[in-house]
Amino acid sequence: MHADRFSLRAPAIVLGCALALSSGSEPSRAESEPPAHCRLELTLEPKSGQLDGRASFSLPASERVLDADNRLRVRLHPDLVLRSIRGLGRELAFERFSDPDTSDGVAASRYLVAVDEPSGVLRLDLEWSGTLRQDLAAGEKAGQIHNREMNAHIGSDGVYLAPDASWHPRLDIPCIWTLEVTAPHAVVASGDLLEETASTSRWRPRFPLIGMALVGGEHEVHRSERDGHVLRAHVSAGSARFVAGLFDAVWAYLDLYEPLIGPYPFAQFTVVENFFSSGFAFPGFTLLSSQVIRMGERSLRPGYLDHELLHNWWGNGVLPLKDGSHWAEALASYGANYMRPLLEGDPTRGRIFRRNVVETLSRSERLARQAVADFGRADGISGFIGYQKGAVVLDQLADEIGQETLWAGLRRATTERLGRPTDWTDFRATFEAESGRDLGPFFEYWVDGPGLPRITIDDASWHAGELMLHTTSDAPFATRLPVRVRSGSDTVQPTLVVEPGSATSRLAMVNAPAEIEIDPDFEVLRRYPQHLLMPTLAAVAPGEPTTLIVGASDDAAYSAVRDAIEEPFRDSGGLNIRSKFRSRWLDRGSVVLLGREALTEEAADLFDGKLEVFEGGFEVASIRYVSNSDAILGCVRNPVRAGSVVCVFCANGAAALRQAALLTFYGGNSLVIFDHGRPTVRHDFELRETVQVSQS
């Protein structure tokens, strides 16, 4: 999702994280220099989209600010015009150029301002104005998380000014900001709210940032206060009934996380209802779409609002390097998506999270070669690596140094590095300080490298009370491997220490075991055998050859889900589109069948025992579904190509297809039954990795 603007926007079924990394800071070489001080005064007119601004900058006259010709470099949104610059007691001349640098995904104009013989502190006053309007729907795609086109909009439908959109003069250096906004409705900006009246508010971040975010709309403002914390919610009248639930959830999150990772870093936390389908985390606040807020309890599942809150510690508190690795998503995913269920006593969800990561990486060679540390600093690194794999790598670290030591390291990081640009190397140093261990080999393998070992038990035998296991591992160090050994009615669960290369382990065992189950709870991040991978729609991905089959009579009805499946293949190819099933497509790779016409008798035989589709309905586990609003997504293993799948999506009627464009978000289960587009039943067709024990 991510490397250019690194923000995740989500439909109702999953929110995920949203972090605007452009609000981060520069590398640490700048930390010893005096910071810039920047004051902004804005007047917004939502009906016209007009912005009028004044800025007062107090800048160190250094190479960070001026080029070799003593010119100040200022970036400004191309729809805005810099009216004047005063400094050194006079009006300063400036030139305007189109800025070719769109590395952050946002176009801008570049102004060069001549500054004669600068020294010490440079004080400048700037004025600018213009109209910022965007088509809110232009970049929205059904079933897609990101609207990459949105960056700067002022309208009656709301205000969204991203920190990388240059809606104020940007110098691309960290600045201590003070922002005063005059607007006809409530607004929220990066940092802490200092004061507000009916029409104005003043904001200041607690530490230097490169850019500010500003959002707002015609909202009701709700407030809750407890133990020195302030929660606010800016929502429409139609969403007001959900505010109490949002506040209760955030108070519970603070009670859960503050003892583990330290005090909340800002004066308040504000939830702002947004006018397009996004969820962005900024310093002190988060945006949530109306659709997500109105999900009620479902919007409070792990990985939703909790994930956004955690970015106030990681990403908007401890800052990422502007062009460095995007580690913040791994930490927020670890704390919310993965650890919250475990902290609340639900280990099953933790196992599912680990399993899905192991299987996704094992299924895709492209993902298996990608390193967590490269997410955000190298092209083509998947968000799956930065979010999900990053979270499981942190789980591996907790296993290495202890869970309490990991939390202590995160508390230490938020204390020592709040407001400071930080990279994985800084976190490594923090964890080393807490654990007293050299973690270089761990980080080199799991973070800087692909970190996906092959660990197998090649042979198992039992003789005279001793179980002998022959193992192979391509990891460069010893690795723990939990096993479950069944012997008659008894089960023991020892943990092997598997040495690099080929090795032998011995376990004392009185009774002869029949079978060994390898890592039954997916506690070790490793390659999983292809023939055992659970069949899900997630197997259908770019780089994996796939045949999509939709019959002519079903093509119009299934067009939305067809487009959603096609979308990721459009740049990479690999999708073979057909109207009839042929068994030869199984040799090529995965097969996706849409509608009853595609599910010929030959294709239906592949699902034998899992589901039955008939005219007007379908049956799963002896239960028949015949309502017009019922639909089913079912996947089984491809019988002729290991790692590939055969999936069918079939709806009973038009009511069942209203949310069909979101089908690709349901790749975590083998079988899902929907009612009006909402999942009601889920099944997983999981196979365990086992080794038979020979006896002598």
XYZ file of C-alpha atoms in Angstrom:
696
model
C 0.000 0.000 0.000
C 2.583 2.106 0.657
C 6.016 3.237 -0.172
C 5.214 6.536 -1.830
C 2.748 8.084 0.639
C 2.585 5.192 3.054
C -0.959 5.593 4.135
C -3.575 2.902 4.259
C -7.216 3.599 3.638
C -9.794 0.951 4.126
C -13.364 -0.085 3.413
C -15.702 -1.312 6.090
C -14.382 -4.848 6.305
C -10.850 -3.958 7.349
C -9.295 -0.727 8.491
C -5.637 -1.554 8.827
C -3.129 1.199 9.532
C -2.773 4.599 8.105
C 0.323 6.569 8.805
C 1.421 9.684 6.961
C 5.179 9.297 7.202
C 5.812 12.632 5.551
C 5.131 14.157 8.959
C 8.373 12.551 10.136
C 11.766 14.100 10.546
C 15.234 14.122 9.021
C 18.189 11.889 9.897
C 19.928 12.504 13.189
C 22.728 14.643 11.728
C 20.323 17.586 12.009
C 19.494 17.001 15.665
C 22.449 19.026 16.950
C 21.488 22.130 14.968
C 18.999 24.640 16.391
C 15.485 23.831 15.168
C 13.454 26.048 12.901
C 10.423 27.805 14.383
C 7.434 28.212 12.093
C 4.161 29.981 12.805
C 1.210 29.579 10.460
C -2.002 31.635 10.417
C -4.742 30.296 8.143
C -8.190 31.362 7.116
C -10.323 28.701 5.411
C -13.503 29.260 3.401
C -14.969 25.790 2.773
C -17.743 26.970 0.448
C -15.229 28.370 -2.043
C -12.241 26.186 -1.180
C -10.188 29.310 -0.481
C -7.106 29.268 1.714
C -5.307 32.448 2.814
C -2.162 32.028 4.828
C 0.618 33.878 6.553
C 3.774 32.317 7.921
C 6.614 33.557 10.086
C 9.767 31.456 9.879
C 12.781 31.669 12.160
C 15.439 29.530 10.512
C 19.082 28.646 11.075
C 21.020 29.987 8.067
C 22.651 26.633 7.336
C 23.114 24.276 4.408
C 19.944 22.500 5.473
C 17.991 25.625 4.573
C 19.992 27.396 1.860
C 21.608 26.038 -1.298
C 25.131 26.846 -2.515
C 23.898 30.124 -4.024
C 22.322 31.277 -0.751
C 18.803 30.641 -1.977
C 15.976 29.414 0.189
C 14.057 26.466 -1.263
C 10.323 26.537 -0.614
C 7.744 24.018 -1.841
C 4.088 24.979 -2.270
C 1.043 23.210 -3.714
C 0.713 24.044 -7.448
C -2.816 25.425 -6.931
C -1.509 27.937 -4.392
C 0.487 31.095 -5.084
C 3.217 32.588 -2.941
C 2.312 36.291 -2.771
C 5.226 37.801 -0.908
C 8.286 37.109 1.206
C 9.766 39.671 3.561
C 13.077 39.288 5.331
C 16.216 41.214 6.202
C 14.047 44.324 6.450
C 12.748 44.253 2.859
C 10.754 42.396 0.233
C 12.756 39.472 -1.142
C 12.768 38.449 -4.787
C 11.803 34.896 -5.675
C 11.335 32.675 -8.719
C 8.736 29.973 -9.256
C 9.479 26.656 -10.981
C 7.592 23.420 -11.535
C 9.090 20.926 -9.126
C 10.109 17.687 -10.882
C 10.467 15.902 -7.553
C 7.268 13.958 -6.863
C 8.972 11.219 -4.867
C 6.405 11.666 -2.112
C 3.582 11.256 -4.620
C 2.429 14.889 -4.463
C 3.157 17.556 -7.062
C 4.351 21.002 -5.947
C 5.867 24.241 -7.158
C 9.406 25.142 -6.125
C 10.233 28.706 -5.126
C 13.824 29.903 -4.916
C 14.337 32.949 -2.708
C 17.568 34.943 -2.920
C 19.053 35.657 0.512
C 22.140 37.941 0.587
C 24.902 37.263 3.088
C 22.875 35.225 5.562
C 24.181 34.534 9.035
C 22.817 33.353 12.334
C 19.036 33.158 12.326
C 17.034 34.013 9.228
C 13.593 35.529 9.912
C 11.065 35.533 7.103
C 7.392 36.434 6.681
C 5.446 34.802 3.848
C 1.927 35.191 2.461
C 0.198 32.766 0.123
C -3.310 31.939 -1.047
C -5.345 29.881 -3.478
C -8.158 27.391 -3.896
C -7.801 23.706 -3.057
C -10.432 21.442 -4.551
C -10.304 17.773 -5.453
C -12.805 15.305 -6.823
C -13.316 13.126 -3.763
C -14.635 10.184 -5.759
C -12.044 10.240 -8.560
C -9.478 8.040 -6.850
C -11.906 5.741 -5.049
C -12.081 2.165 -6.343
C -14.477 -0.441 -5.044
C -12.638 -2.923 -2.849
C -9.447 -0.855 -2.887
C -7.973 0.519 0.328
C -6.138 3.505 -1.096
C -7.362 6.673 -2.680
C -3.899 7.811 -3.705
C -5.145 10.935 -5.438
C -6.425 12.691 -2.306
C -4.003 15.134 -0.700
C -5.412 18.692 -0.472
C -9.115 19.554 -0.406
C -11.160 22.332 1.222
C -14.910 22.105 0.769
C -18.302 22.096 2.427
C -17.959 18.312 2.516
C -14.848 18.629 4.656
C -11.194 19.580 4.843
C -8.291 17.221 4.241
C -4.800 18.711 3.990
C -2.082 16.054 4.097
C 1.334 16.904 5.583
C 3.097 16.062 2.312
C 0.737 18.165 0.134
C 2.637 21.471 0.623
C -0.570 23.347 1.483
C 1.709 25.582 3.536
C 5.250 26.651 2.517
C 7.453 23.622 3.137
C 11.193 23.751 3.642
C 11.648 19.972 4.025
C 13.412 20.446 7.346
C 12.032 19.757 10.821
C 10.230 22.717 12.313
C 8.600 23.538 15.636
C 5.178 24.573 14.393
C 2.464 26.761 15.807
C -0.704 26.709 13.713
C -3.674 29.052 14.185
C -6.741 28.324 12.057
C -9.841 30.411 11.472
C -12.677 28.374 9.947
C -16.477 28.210 10.164
C -16.382 24.694 11.590
C -14.195 22.540 13.837
C -10.737 21.523 12.619
C -8.027 19.249 13.987
C -4.284 19.548 13.310
C -1.085 17.691 14.128
C -0.035 17.940 17.763
C -1.722 19.347 20.845
C -4.683 21.707 20.983
C -3.551 24.808 22.882
C -6.775 26.813 22.812
C -9.954 27.229 20.790
C -12.947 29.480 20.343
C -16.054 29.144 18.209
C -14.109 30.027 15.043
C -10.395 29.660 15.809
C -8.068 27.039 17.211
C -4.350 26.918 17.876
C -2.187 23.793 17.620
C 1.413 22.860 18.352
C 3.193 19.500 18.016
C 5.419 18.477 20.909
C 8.487 18.122 18.714
C 9.746 19.266 15.293
C 7.975 17.907 12.196
C 8.541 18.508 8.493
C 4.878 19.082 7.655
C 1.526 19.579 9.353
C -1.792 17.813 8.755
C -5.108 19.676 8.992
C -8.599 18.139 8.749
C -12.143 19.108 9.643
C -15.768 19.291 8.692
C -19.246 20.235 9.852
C -19.031 17.943 12.855
C -20.412 17.642 16.323
C -17.579 17.767 18.851
C -17.721 15.277 21.733
C -15.313 15.119 24.663
C -14.422 12.707 27.447
C -11.785 13.230 30.157
C -10.215 10.869 32.682
C -6.995 10.798 34.717
C -5.452 13.681 32.806
C -6.286 12.220 29.380
C -8.661 13.928 26.958
C -10.545 12.093 24.229
C -12.426 13.952 21.509
C -14.606 12.853 18.631
C -15.506 15.052 15.653
C -18.382 13.266 13.941
C -21.482 13.934 11.885
C -24.901 13.898 13.512
C -25.581 10.497 11.947
C -22.551 8.979 13.705
C -23.052 10.564 17.132
C -24.665 7.446 18.603
C -21.400 5.542 18.140
C -19.227 8.001 20.087
C -19.771 6.427 23.506
C -18.582 3.081 22.147
C -15.515 4.701 20.583
C -14.617 6.419 23.852
C -15.108 3.234 25.906
C -12.842 1.370 23.509
C -10.050 3.978 23.595
C -10.119 4.106 27.399
C -9.749 0.319 27.422
C -6.851 0.509 24.946
C -5.069 3.090 27.083
C -5.516 0.894 30.161
C -4.067 -2.034 28.210
C -1.130 -0.367 26.471
C 0.169 2.386 28.756
C 1.587 -0.056 31.351
C 3.335 -1.915 28.518
C 4.730 0.882 26.328
C 4.577 4.061 28.407
C 2.338 7.136 28.784
C 0.280 8.339 25.837
C 2.500 10.962 24.127
C -0.029 13.748 23.346
C -2.439 16.014 25.213
C -5.471 14.448 23.544
C -6.564 11.740 21.146
C -9.204 12.749 18.606
C -11.246 10.583 16.252
C -12.289 12.587 13.189
C -14.949 11.315 10.810
C -13.644 11.603 7.285
C -15.446 12.193 4.021
C -13.771 9.468 1.978
C -12.935 5.864 2.789
C -9.748 6.313 4.726
C -8.183 5.706 8.078
C -5.086 7.828 8.660
C -3.066 8.247 11.847
C -1.508 11.643 12.528
C 0.094 13.138 15.667
C -2.720 13.267 18.222
C -5.603 12.156 16.020
C -6.877 9.643 13.506
C -9.309 9.793 10.612
C -12.027 7.160 10.311
C -14.516 6.857 7.503
C -18.234 7.115 8.209
C -18.601 3.532 7.059
C -16.107 2.280 9.621
C -17.507 4.334 12.517
C -21.020 3.083 11.799
C -19.871 -0.523 11.957
C -20.167 -0.133 15.741
C -18.656 -3.068 17.608
C -17.163 -4.514 14.429
C -14.997 -1.407 14.006
C -13.402 -2.095 17.394
C -11.895 -5.451 16.496
C -8.099 -5.845 16.789
C -6.316 -3.943 14.024
C -8.821 -1.116 13.699
C -8.948 1.845 16.092
C -6.360 0.282 18.420
C -3.846 0.178 15.547
C -4.406 3.872 14.813
C -4.002 4.793 18.482
C -0.677 2.943 18.708
C 0.735 5.101 15.913
C 0.795 7.963 18.404
C 3.644 6.079 20.070
C 5.171 4.532 16.948
C 5.302 6.678 13.830
C 3.843 9.917 15.155
C 5.596 9.842 18.546
C 8.849 8.028 17.895
C 9.433 9.281 14.349
C 10.567 7.322 11.286
C 13.349 8.578 9.082
C 11.863 10.480 6.159
C 13.450 8.141 3.597
C 14.105 5.199 5.874
C 12.479 1.884 6.669
C 8.823 2.061 7.662
C 9.133 0.120 10.917
C 6.075 1.789 12.502
C 3.632 -0.534 10.746
C 5.336 -3.622 12.145
C 5.114 -2.260 15.696
C 1.484 -1.121 15.413
C 0.484 -4.434 13.819
C 2.324 -6.334 16.528
C 0.704 -4.387 19.362
C -2.853 -4.261 18.001
C -3.522 -6.816 15.260
C -1.440 -9.587 16.834
C -0.876 -9.003 20.550
C -4.183 -7.487 21.625
C -6.110 -10.784 21.297
C -3.344 -12.553 23.226
C -3.341 -9.900 25.953
C -7.115 -10.264 26.207
C -6.878 -14.055 26.554
C -7.608 -15.243 23.001
C -4.600 -17.314 21.819
C -6.570 -18.763 18.894
C -6.457 -15.491 16.966
C -2.717 -15.253 17.552
C -2.246 -18.711 16.070
C -4.345 -17.779 13.020
C -2.274 -14.622 12.517
C 0.995 -16.578 12.644
C -0.361 -19.320 10.382
C -1.500 -16.853 7.746
C 1.897 -15.160 7.678
C 3.793 -18.467 7.453
C 1.549 -19.738 4.660
C 1.515 -16.496 2.648
C 5.310 -16.268 2.677
C 5.663 -19.961 1.882
C 3.309 -19.641 -1.059
C 5.059 -16.717 -2.770
C 8.737 -16.713 -3.758
C 8.437 -12.988 -4.454
C 7.426 -12.272 -0.860
C 9.849 -14.854 0.542
C 12.773 -12.837 -0.850
C 11.709 -9.514 0.702
C 13.169 -8.089 3.919
C 11.233 -6.264 6.625
C 13.856 -3.500 6.797
C 13.366 -2.719 3.097
C 9.697 -1.834 3.496
C 9.456 1.879 2.719
C 13.007 2.335 1.500
C 13.036 0.072 -1.564
C 10.624 -0.205 -4.471
C 8.279 -3.148 -4.753
C 8.321 -4.262 -1.102
C 4.863 -5.507 -0.215
C 2.799 -4.052 2.591
C 2.387 -7.626 3.803
C 6.107 -7.609 4.648
C 5.958 -4.306 6.525
C 2.783 -5.075 8.446
C 2.187 -8.782 8.971
C 5.662 -10.256 8.596
C 7.109 -7.380 10.631
C 4.697 -8.212 13.457
C 5.666 -11.895 13.462
C 9.373 -11.006 13.399
C 8.774 -9.027 16.587
C 7.079 -12.122 17.993
C 10.232 -14.089 17.137
C 12.234 -11.425 18.994
C 9.973 -11.777 22.044
C 10.678 -15.502 21.973
C 14.409 -14.736 21.766
C 14.714 -12.176 24.596
C 11.487 -12.700 26.549
C 8.122 -10.980 26.261
C 8.667 -8.711 29.262
C 12.060 -7.649 27.931
C 10.477 -6.773 24.602
C 7.871 -4.558 26.285
C 10.619 -2.966 28.375
C 12.540 -2.185 25.192
C 9.489 -0.551 23.634
C 8.893 1.516 26.804
C 12.501 2.604 26.716
C 12.242 3.568 23.048
C 9.183 5.737 23.620
C 10.942 7.454 26.519
C 14.312 8.036 24.883
C 13.332 8.576 21.261
C 10.040 10.460 21.420
C 10.134 13.091 18.688
C 13.424 11.778 17.328
C 14.025 10.191 13.916
C 14.497 6.480 14.465
C 15.386 3.399 12.444
C 15.529 -0.346 13.048
C 19.138 0.058 14.222
C 17.930 2.312 17.058
C 15.374 -0.282 18.132
C 18.059 -2.944 18.025
C 20.234 -0.852 20.356
C 17.300 -0.400 22.725
C 16.510 -4.110 22.850
C 20.193 -4.906 23.351
C 20.349 -2.487 26.270
C 17.340 -4.131 27.921
C 18.353 -7.726 27.242
C 22.107 -7.378 27.704
C 22.597 -9.413 24.528
C 24.146 -8.854 21.127
C 21.178 -9.008 18.760
C 23.193 -8.368 15.612
C 22.715 -11.895 14.175
C 18.974 -11.755 14.886
C 18.439 -8.415 13.157
C 20.743 -9.288 10.258
C 18.736 -12.425 9.511
C 15.145 -11.561 10.448
C 14.998 -7.797 9.752
C 17.736 -6.927 7.250
C 17.464 -10.237 5.390
C 14.545 -12.318 4.097
C 14.502 -14.380 7.295
C 12.487 -17.426 6.211
C 14.362 -20.630 7.084
C 13.649 -24.149 5.883
C 13.478 -26.416 8.932
C 12.436 -30.038 8.488
C 12.361 -33.296 10.370
C 13.539 -35.732 7.729
C 13.235 -38.929 9.707
C 12.002 -40.111 13.113
C 12.621 -43.431 14.830
C 12.092 -44.875 18.298
C 14.113 -47.596 19.992
C 14.403 -48.693 23.586
C 12.909 -45.563 25.134
C 14.626 -43.047 22.895
C 13.125 -40.989 20.072
C 15.705 -40.028 17.457
C 14.956 -37.127 15.088
C 17.062 -36.255 12.059
C 16.672 -32.573 11.161
C 17.803 -30.161 8.447
C 17.902 -26.368 8.748
C 19.304 -23.666 6.472
C 19.153 -21.034 9.228
C 22.644 -19.775 10.186
C 21.989 -20.368 13.891
C 20.240 -22.838 16.166
C 16.446 -22.576 15.976
C 13.769 -23.747 18.377
C 11.090 -25.993 16.915
C 8.062 -27.036 19.005
C 6.668 -30.492 18.275
C 3.711 -32.512 19.484
C 4.446 -36.218 19.996
C 1.568 -38.656 20.293
C 2.079 -41.985 21.994
C -1.158 -43.891 22.439
C -3.426 -41.692 24.556
C -0.493 -39.578 25.785
C 0.731 -36.367 24.161
C 3.914 -34.479 25.008
C 5.016 -31.164 23.519
C 8.778 -30.733 23.791
C 10.719 -28.012 21.993
C 13.655 -29.098 19.876
C 16.756 -26.999 19.361
C 17.569 -27.522 15.692
C 21.185 -26.871 14.770
C 22.228 -25.475 11.354
C 22.664 -28.020 8.584
C 21.950 -31.685 9.249
C 21.713 -32.767 12.876
C 20.245 -35.366 15.186
C 18.143 -34.757 18.293
C 17.269 -37.344 20.924
C 14.316 -37.359 23.311
C 13.748 -39.833 26.116
C 10.291 -41.391 25.683
C 9.102 -44.475 27.509
C 6.201 -45.361 25.220
C 6.614 -45.814 21.496
C 5.227 -42.755 19.645
C 3.296 -43.146 16.411
C 3.335 -39.634 15.003
C 5.017 -36.272 15.442
C 3.270 -33.023 14.582
C 5.710 -30.256 13.674
C 5.147 -26.780 15.142
C 1.385 -27.270 15.527
C 0.738 -23.663 16.562
C 2.976 -22.029 13.925
C 5.257 -20.511 16.549
C 8.274 -20.469 14.214
C 8.415 -18.292 11.121
C 9.622 -20.729 8.451
C 8.798 -22.173 5.045
C 5.797 -24.461 5.146
C 5.495 -27.409 2.712
C 3.617 -26.395 -0.442
C 1.306 -29.410 -0.482
C 0.040 -28.579 3.017
C -0.766 -24.910 2.430
C -4.335 -24.062 3.359
C -6.483 -23.280 0.301
C -7.706 -19.663 0.358
C -8.337 -16.889 -2.124
C -5.106 -15.292 -0.866
C -3.247 -17.793 -3.049
C -4.555 -15.903 -6.085
C -1.986 -13.140 -6.417
C 0.238 -11.480 -9.035
C 3.197 -13.665 -9.884
C 1.145 -16.826 -9.391
C -0.399 -18.060 -12.708
C -4.183 -17.965 -12.409
C -7.164 -18.763 -14.633
C -10.372 -16.790 -14.060
C -13.533 -18.403 -15.403
C -16.868 -16.640 -15.684
C -19.626 -17.825 -17.989
C -21.173 -15.501 -20.549
C -24.551 -15.414 -18.813
C -22.948 -14.518 -15.446
C -20.449 -11.945 -16.719
C -22.579 -8.855 -16.068
C -23.765 -9.936 -12.614
C -20.226 -10.793 -11.462
C -18.473 -7.839 -13.113
C -17.562 -6.126 -9.817
C -15.883 -9.180 -8.311
C -14.267 -9.966 -11.657
C -12.740 -6.469 -11.725
C -11.504 -6.841 -8.141
C -9.720 -10.099 -8.992
C -8.289 -8.711 -12.222
C -7.005 -5.441 -10.723
C -3.739 -6.685 -9.153
C -2.828 -8.603 -12.330
C -3.151 -5.646 -14.692
C 0.428 -4.461 -14.311
C 2.085 -7.852 -13.887
C 0.049 -10.140 -16.152
C -0.371 -13.823 -15.397
C -4.184 -13.900 -15.485
C -5.807 -16.238 -18.015
C -9.504 -15.333 -18.546
C -11.840 -18.001 -19.909
C -15.569 -18.740 -20.076
C -15.411 -22.521 -19.607
C -13.564 -24.794 -17.198
C -11.000 -27.177 -18.633
C -8.944 -29.558 -16.501
C -5.749 -28.416 -18.263
C -5.999 -25.069 -16.435
C -5.130 -26.973 -13.237
C -1.650 -27.696 -14.618
C -1.097 -23.966 -15.112
C -1.882 -22.845 -11.546
C -4.832 -21.567 -9.528
C -8.372 -21.441 -10.926
C -11.160 -19.073 -9.840
C -14.748 -19.862 -10.868
C -17.422 -17.141 -10.750
C -21.076 -18.138 -10.903
C -22.973 -21.361 -11.494
C -22.266 -21.499 -15.215
C -18.527 -21.728 -14.515
C -19.036 -24.527 -11.991
C -19.432 -27.392 -14.457
C -19.817 -30.943 -13.207
C -16.109 -31.547 -13.772
C -15.206 -28.449 -11.739
C -17.755 -29.235 -9.018
C -16.130 -32.644 -8.477
C -13.027 -30.854 -7.170
C -15.070 -29.615 -4.173
C -16.400 -33.050 -3.265
C -17.164 -33.260 0.428
C -16.608 -29.551 1.085
C -19.621 -27.886 -0.524
C -22.415 -28.589 -2.975
C -23.855 -25.943 -5.290
C -27.250 -26.521 -6.886
C -29.747 -24.402 -8.770
C -31.019 -21.719 -6.381
C -28.700 -22.470 -3.485
C -25.792 -24.362 -1.960
C -25.094 -26.712 0.928
C -22.250 -26.765 3.476
C -21.967 -29.210 6.402
C -25.507 -30.499 5.750
C -26.982 -26.973 5.956
C -28.746 -25.612 2.878
C -28.613 -21.915 1.974
C -31.345 -20.811 -0.417
C -31.943 -17.148 0.428
C -31.499 -14.568 -2.340
C -28.942 -12.826 -0.078
C -26.705 -15.872 0.460
C -23.350 -16.315 -1.269
C -20.401 -18.635 -0.831
C -16.657 -18.411 -1.380
C -14.994 -21.826 -1.218
C -11.418 -22.901 -1.983
C -9.800 -26.337 -2.171
C -6.281 -27.471 -2.977
C -5.387 -27.821 -6.640
C -5.030 -31.607 -7.007
C -2.271 -31.410 -9.643
C -0.201 -28.356 -8.630
C 1.006 -27.987 -5.027
C 0.437 -24.555 -3.523
C -2.231 -23.592 -6.052
C -5.967 -23.523 -5.343
C -9.364 -23.866 -6.979
C -11.914 -21.340 -5.688
C -15.563 -20.736 -6.465
C -17.703 -17.701 -5.674
C -21.389 -18.216 -6.228
C -24.316 -15.990 -5.204
C -27.975 -16.947 -4.947
C -29.238 -13.561 -6.153
C -28.662 -9.845 -6.645
C -28.845 -9.060 -2.907
C -25.871 -11.340 -2.321
C -23.734 -9.499 -4.879
C -24.009 -5.961 -3.499
C -20.676 -6.187 -1.673
C -19.040 -8.564 -4.166
C -16.252 -6.096 -5.033
C -14.866 -6.687 -1.518
C -14.439 -10.417 -2.033
C -10.647 -10.229 -2.313
C -10.445 -9.064 1.310
C -11.649 -12.481 2.478
C -8.487 -14.406 1.701
C -7.893 -15.684 5.229
C -10.381 -18.561 5.237
C -10.979 -21.577 3.026
C -14.741 -21.186 3.013
C -16.872 -18.137 3.796
C -20.663 -17.882 3.665
C -22.093 -14.388 3.229
C -25.494 -12.895 3.961
C -26.032 -9.542 2.185
C -22.259 -9.345 1.792
C -21.442 -9.889 5.480
C -19.576 -13.072 6.475
C -21.654 -15.322 8.730
C -19.817 -18.675 8.609
C -16.116 -19.446 8.130
C -14.248 -22.739 7.732
C -10.539 -23.492 7.344
C -9.351 -26.575 5.470
C -6.086 -26.913 7.363
C -3.608 -29.802 7.146
C -0.961 -30.327 9.823
C 2.655 -31.183 9.063
C 3.374 -34.623 10.533
C 6.127 -37.218 10.524
C 5.489 -40.929 11.093
C 7.769 -42.643 13.620
C 9.410 -45.920 12.702
C 10.036 -48.399 15.506
C 12.636 -51.034 16.004
